[in-house]
XYZ file of C-alpha atoms in Angstrom:
198
model
C 7.846 23.036 22.808
C 6.830 21.821 19.546
C 9.342 22.046 17.316
C 8.355 23.527 13.572
C 9.131 21.643 10.631
C 10.940 24.255 8.368
C 11.988 23.842 4.601
C 15.410 23.384 5.554
C 14.332 20.531 7.516
C 12.447 19.005 4.654
C 14.954 19.208 2.123
C 16.903 17.135 4.975
C 14.403 14.855 4.931
C 14.263 14.167 1.257
C 18.049 13.380 0.763
C 17.228 10.993 3.509
C 14.190 9.455 2.305
C 13.812 6.447 0.161
C 10.746 4.558 -1.513
C 11.116 0.864 -2.096
C 9.716 -2.272 -3.119
C 8.763 -3.992 0.497
C 10.457 -7.435 1.604
C 8.763 -10.582 3.305
C 10.291 -9.375 6.499
C 8.424 -6.337 6.106
C 4.916 -7.814 7.024
C 4.514 -6.743 10.480
C 5.062 -3.126 8.788
C 2.657 -3.910 6.562
C 0.345 -5.380 8.647
C 0.382 -2.380 10.987
C -0.213 0.068 7.705
C -3.732 -1.893 6.611
C -5.332 -2.404 10.222
C -3.917 1.332 10.728
C -5.572 2.929 7.331
C -9.107 0.603 8.022
C -9.441 2.603 11.226
C -8.826 -0.653 13.079
C -4.910 -0.344 14.540
C -2.699 2.416 15.078
C 0.741 3.349 13.975
C 3.708 4.126 16.626
C 5.409 2.152 18.792
C 2.642 0.888 20.883
C 1.123 -0.305 17.553
C -0.593 -4.265 18.954
C 0.590 -6.848 15.949
C -1.692 -8.855 14.238
C -0.553 -12.727 13.435
C -3.118 -13.624 11.230
C -2.442 -10.328 9.275
C 1.441 -10.954 9.390
C 0.935 -13.760 7.967
C -1.201 -13.137 5.494
C 1.140 -10.121 4.731
C 3.977 -12.859 4.206
C 2.459 -14.694 1.373
C 3.103 -14.018 -2.388
C -0.457 -13.938 -3.851
C -2.540 -12.097 -1.118
C -3.899 -8.589 -1.496
C -1.656 -7.249 1.415
C 1.509 -9.421 0.483
C 4.412 -7.502 0.342
C 4.793 -7.407 -3.434
C 2.228 -5.190 -3.702
C 3.373 -3.063 -0.882
C 6.376 -0.108 -1.336
C 8.117 1.195 1.854
C 9.036 4.629 2.375
C 12.037 4.927 4.708
C 13.900 7.323 6.442
C 17.691 6.815 7.376
C 17.160 2.997 6.781
C 13.674 2.992 9.097
C 10.199 2.004 7.748
C 8.940 5.187 7.960
C 5.345 4.933 5.892
C 3.602 2.170 3.169
C 1.732 1.576 0.256
C -0.107 -1.487 -0.483
C -1.199 -1.208 -3.945
C -2.192 -3.675 -7.105
C -4.300 -4.233 -10.599
C -7.910 -4.487 -10.220
C -7.108 -7.585 -12.176
C -6.037 -9.559 -9.245
C -8.555 -8.045 -7.149
C -11.565 -10.960 -6.975
C -9.523 -13.695 -6.604
C -6.981 -12.778 -4.151
C -9.986 -11.044 -2.000
C -11.419 -14.754 -1.218
C -8.076 -15.859 -1.018
C -6.962 -13.683 1.496
C -10.614 -12.903 3.583
C -10.653 -16.829 3.590
C -7.325 -17.241 5.035
C -7.670 -14.557 7.967
C -11.046 -16.606 8.693
C -9.602 -19.401 9.179
C -6.521 -18.442 11.042
C -8.889 -16.440 13.637
C -11.423 -19.581 13.539
C -14.387 -17.161 12.456
C -15.384 -16.410 9.053
C -14.075 -12.512 7.608
C -16.941 -11.200 5.374
C -16.021 -7.061 3.753
C -19.773 -7.244 2.613
C -20.762 -7.611 -1.148
C -19.130 -4.843 -2.732
C -16.085 -4.856 -4.627
C -13.489 -2.510 -3.665
C -11.973 -2.552 -7.281
C -12.389 -3.552 -10.652
C -10.123 -4.854 -13.750
C -8.840 -2.101 -15.525
C -7.755 0.060 -12.738
C -4.855 0.491 -10.481
C -5.908 0.315 -6.752
C -4.628 1.772 -3.739
C -5.521 -0.009 -0.952
C -4.086 1.015 2.404
C -1.512 4.083 3.141
C -0.076 4.774 6.492
C 2.940 6.692 8.166
C 4.743 6.708 11.262
C 3.608 9.519 13.614
C 7.474 11.007 13.834
C 7.593 11.020 10.346
C 4.046 13.016 9.491
C 4.602 16.454 7.893
C 7.137 15.312 5.424
C 4.577 14.335 2.612
C 5.755 10.494 2.455
C 1.694 9.403 2.045
C 2.341 11.810 -1.512
C 4.778 10.331 -2.084
C 4.309 6.787 -1.989
C 1.063 7.510 -3.647
C 3.375 9.279 -6.857
C 5.219 6.280 -6.565
C 1.757 4.156 -7.302
C 0.974 6.484 -9.559
C 4.096 5.184 -11.645
C 3.426 1.910 -11.806
C -0.256 1.855 -12.350
C 0.818 3.635 -15.611
C 3.666 0.665 -16.178
C 0.677 -1.744 -15.920
C -1.364 0.006 -18.374
C -4.316 0.729 -16.218
C -6.291 3.688 -17.568
C -7.342 4.881 -14.163
C -6.279 4.982 -10.365
C -9.130 4.334 -7.614
C -9.309 4.373 -3.648
C -11.767 4.084 -1.114
C -12.690 6.880 1.565
C -14.125 7.029 4.608
C -17.362 9.104 4.543
C -17.067 10.670 7.582
C -13.347 11.725 7.020
C -14.310 15.293 5.061
C -9.947 16.162 5.312
C -9.310 12.925 3.829
C -11.608 13.161 0.510
C -10.149 16.687 0.290
C -6.567 15.389 0.688
C -7.617 12.818 -2.385
C -9.266 15.746 -4.278
C -5.991 17.841 -4.383
C -4.256 14.488 -6.090
C -6.952 14.799 -8.464
C -8.863 12.515 -7.404
C -13.015 12.997 -7.723
C -15.775 11.344 -5.836
C -18.094 8.696 -7.413
C -20.536 6.313 -5.875
C -20.993 5.133 -2.763
C -20.542 1.564 -0.564
C -20.271 -0.285 2.381
C -16.791 -1.793 3.368
C -17.331 -3.800 6.828
C -20.472 -2.209 7.219
C -19.026 0.987 6.868
C -19.934 4.057 4.521
C -17.403 4.873 2.141
C -16.573 6.757 -0.958
C -15.181 5.436 -4.530
C -12.435 7.969 -5.662
C -10.781 7.489 -9.034
C -8.314 9.810 -10.944
C -7.776 8.900 -14.447
C -4.183 8.314 -16.066
C-alpha cells in the first residue's frame, strides 16, 4: 500500500529541510544531479558514480563546481541539489569544464556550438531530487533560493533550458514564471530556452 503525503507530512518535512551551500565532499551528489538533469543518469541509491564528473565538481572554477551548488538536506541527508551560476562565467568555464572531462575520459567532449546562457542572466543549470523525497517541493525550494542568489548577483533575469520532449517539465517551469524563447541543440538533443525576468 502506498502512503500518501498529507499536509501534516509536508509541515513536518518543512521543519526538517535545510538548504545550504554545497561543500567539496558533496561532489559525488552534485555529479549525480548533473547527470540526472541531463538524462544521462538517475538519482537514488543505485545511481552509478562518474569519477570524471566527480573530479570536476570538486574543482572551484568549473561549471559544475561545488561552489555553484546548493544542497537541500532532510534530517542532514542530501535530498536534492541545484547547480546555478551567473551567465558571465559560462563561456570560459564551459571551455575548461568540457576540456577537463574530455581529458579525464580520453576523448573530446563537445556540447555543440550553441550557448546555454549569456552574460546578464543567472543560469539554473541542473536540479534533481532523490526519489524518496519527491513530492515535498524540494526542487521548487532550491530554485527559489536560486532566484534569491540571482537577485543578489545583480542579474536581470534567470534562464534555463528544458528538454523539448518533456511537456510536463516546461509546464512546471511556466508555473514558476518562466516563458519559452528560442529552441537550441544541446548534446544533439533539442531544448527550449526559458526565461524569468527579475
